[in-house]
Amino acid sequence: MLDRVSGDRGTGCVQVGERSEVRSGSVVVGNFVEARAEVVQGGPGGAELQLYVFPQHAASMPGVRLTATPPAGPARTVTSDRRNQADEWSYYRVALWVKERGTWRLDVASGRDTGCFLVRF
């Protein structure tokens, strides 16, 4: 899964742009296309996004922590230990409430797997 998705294997933040799934470091996160659509449909009150996180080392998945930093205001952290399966890949679903539009920084960690994403909602 990780080898098929565009992005960066390094440790810097990856610009998501218009892509649906993006790799940063040793995780893949998506679906950013659906997430952006949810924010638009959510109106001024915001929207709860359902993102998925595929860590590289799925055999030792200890849960996932996503720290979301909005354009203004403090960062917030959400966690999930709800492990799901898609074909042979294990992943997590993470719910994130987005109230304000702009560029968000998402720092993701699952055990030794980490990634950083810059996404415009």
Short mmCIF file of C-alpha atoms in Angstrom, two decimals:
data_model
loop_
_atom_site.label_atom_id
_atom_site.label_comp_id
_atom_site.label_asym_id
_atom_site.label_seq_id
_atom_site.Cartn_x
_atom_site.Cartn_y
_atom_site.Cartn_z
CA MET A 1 0.00 0.00 0.00
CA LEU A 2 2.65 2.53 1.02
CA ASP A 3 4.72 1.96 -2.11
CA ARG A 4 1.75 2.67 -4.40
CA VAL A 5 0.73 6.01 -2.89
CA SER A 6 2.44 9.27 -3.83
CA GLY A 7 4.05 11.42 -1.20
CA ASP A 8 7.33 11.54 0.65
CA ARG A 9 9.19 8.87 2.60
CA GLY A 10 11.13 11.52 4.51
CA THR A 11 10.32 13.23 7.77
CA GLY A 12 9.06 16.61 6.52
CA CYS A 13 5.45 17.72 6.08
CA VAL A 14 3.86 16.78 2.77
CA GLN A 15 1.55 19.16 0.89
CA VAL A 16 -1.62 17.17 0.18
CA GLY A 17 -2.82 19.35 -2.69
CA GLU A 18 -5.74 17.81 -4.59
CA ARG A 19 -4.75 14.18 -3.93
CA SER A 20 -7.01 11.70 -2.20
CA GLU A 21 -4.44 9.54 -0.41
CA VAL A 22 -0.98 10.76 0.49
CA ARG A 23 2.09 9.16 2.03
CA SER A 24 4.28 10.93 4.55
CA GLY A 25 7.07 9.04 6.27
CA SER A 26 5.71 5.61 7.13
CA VAL A 27 1.96 6.28 7.02
CA VAL A 28 -0.69 6.87 4.36
CA VAL A 29 -3.68 9.07 5.19
CA GLY A 30 -6.86 9.72 3.19
CA ASN A 31 -9.45 10.28 1.89
CA PHE A 32 -8.68 13.97 1.60
CA VAL A 33 -11.02 14.48 -1.39
CA GLU A 34 -14.00 13.28 0.66
CA ALA A 35 -12.81 15.25 3.69
CA ARG A 36 -12.65 18.51 1.73
CA ALA A 37 -16.14 17.88 0.37
CA GLU A 38 -17.45 17.26 3.90
CA VAL A 39 -16.04 20.60 5.08
CA VAL A 40 -17.74 22.43 2.19
CA GLN A 41 -21.07 20.67 2.86
CA GLY A 42 -20.77 21.22 6.61
CA GLY A 43 -21.22 24.96 6.26
CA PRO A 44 -20.19 27.46 8.93
CA GLY A 45 -20.63 24.97 11.78
CA GLY A 46 -17.93 22.69 10.42
CA ALA A 47 -17.93 18.95 9.82
CA GLU A 48 -16.72 15.73 11.37
CA LEU A 49 -14.28 14.10 8.98
CA GLN A 50 -13.56 10.39 8.84
CA LEU A 51 -9.93 9.89 7.83
CA TYR A 52 -8.13 6.58 7.46
CA VAL A 53 -4.54 5.94 8.51
CA PHE A 54 -2.46 3.04 7.14
CA PRO A 55 0.74 2.58 9.21
CA GLN A 56 3.65 0.73 7.61
CA HIS A 57 4.15 -1.64 10.55
CA ALA A 58 0.59 -2.88 10.82
CA ALA A 59 1.55 -6.02 12.73
CA SER A 60 2.41 -3.94 15.77
CA MET A 61 -0.38 -1.35 15.52
CA PRO A 62 -0.75 0.15 19.01
CA GLY A 63 -3.41 2.71 18.04
CA VAL A 64 -3.06 6.02 16.26
CA ARG A 65 -2.69 9.61 17.48
CA LEU A 66 -3.50 12.51 15.16
CA THR A 67 -2.62 16.05 16.25
CA ALA A 68 -4.47 18.64 14.17
CA THR A 69 -3.26 22.23 14.14
CA PRO A 70 -5.81 24.61 12.59
CA PRO A 71 -4.90 27.88 10.82
CA ALA A 72 -5.61 29.75 14.07
CA GLY A 73 -5.99 28.46 17.58
CA PRO A 74 -4.52 25.61 19.55
CA ALA A 75 -3.74 22.13 18.27
CA ARG A 76 -5.98 19.25 19.31
CA THR A 77 -5.23 15.58 19.49
CA VAL A 78 -7.57 12.72 18.66
CA THR A 79 -6.82 9.03 19.05
CA SER A 80 -8.24 5.78 17.78
CA ASP A 81 -7.64 2.14 18.52
CA ARG A 82 -10.38 0.93 16.16
CA ARG A 83 -8.43 -1.37 13.87
CA ASN A 84 -10.04 -2.10 10.50
CA GLN A 85 -9.18 -4.34 7.57
CA ALA A 86 -9.17 -3.62 3.81
CA ASP A 87 -8.02 -6.65 1.86
CA GLU A 88 -4.62 -7.53 3.38
CA TRP A 89 -4.04 -4.07 4.91
CA SER A 90 -4.85 -2.97 8.44
CA TYR A 91 -5.78 0.64 9.11
CA TYR A 92 -7.41 3.00 11.59
CA ARG A 93 -10.40 5.29 11.16
CA VAL A 94 -9.95 8.66 12.86
CA ALA A 95 -12.73 11.20 13.42
CA LEU A 96 -11.63 14.84 13.24
CA TRP A 97 -13.90 17.87 13.72
CA VAL A 98 -12.99 20.73 11.37
CA LYS A 99 -14.71 24.06 12.07
CA GLU A 100 -12.49 26.50 10.22
CA ARG A 101 -11.24 26.57 6.68
CA GLY A 102 -7.65 27.09 5.74
CA THR A 103 -4.45 25.04 5.86
CA TRP A 104 -4.26 22.50 8.67
CA ARG A 105 -1.21 20.57 9.82
CA LEU A 106 -1.88 16.92 10.69
CA ASP A 107 0.82 15.05 12.63
CA VAL A 108 0.13 11.33 12.73
CA ALA A 109 1.80 8.65 14.87
CA SER A 110 1.18 4.93 15.31
CA GLY A 111 3.99 3.35 17.29
CA ARG A 112 7.19 3.95 15.32
CA ASP A 113 5.26 5.03 12.20
CA THR A 114 4.86 8.78 11.73
CA GLY A 115 3.85 11.31 9.10
CA CYS A 116 3.04 14.99 8.69
CA PHE A 117 0.48 16.45 6.27
CA LEU A 118 -0.45 20.00 5.25
CA VAL A 119 -4.03 19.99 3.91
CA ARG A 120 -6.25 22.88 2.87
CA PHE A 121 -9.89 22.53 3.90
#
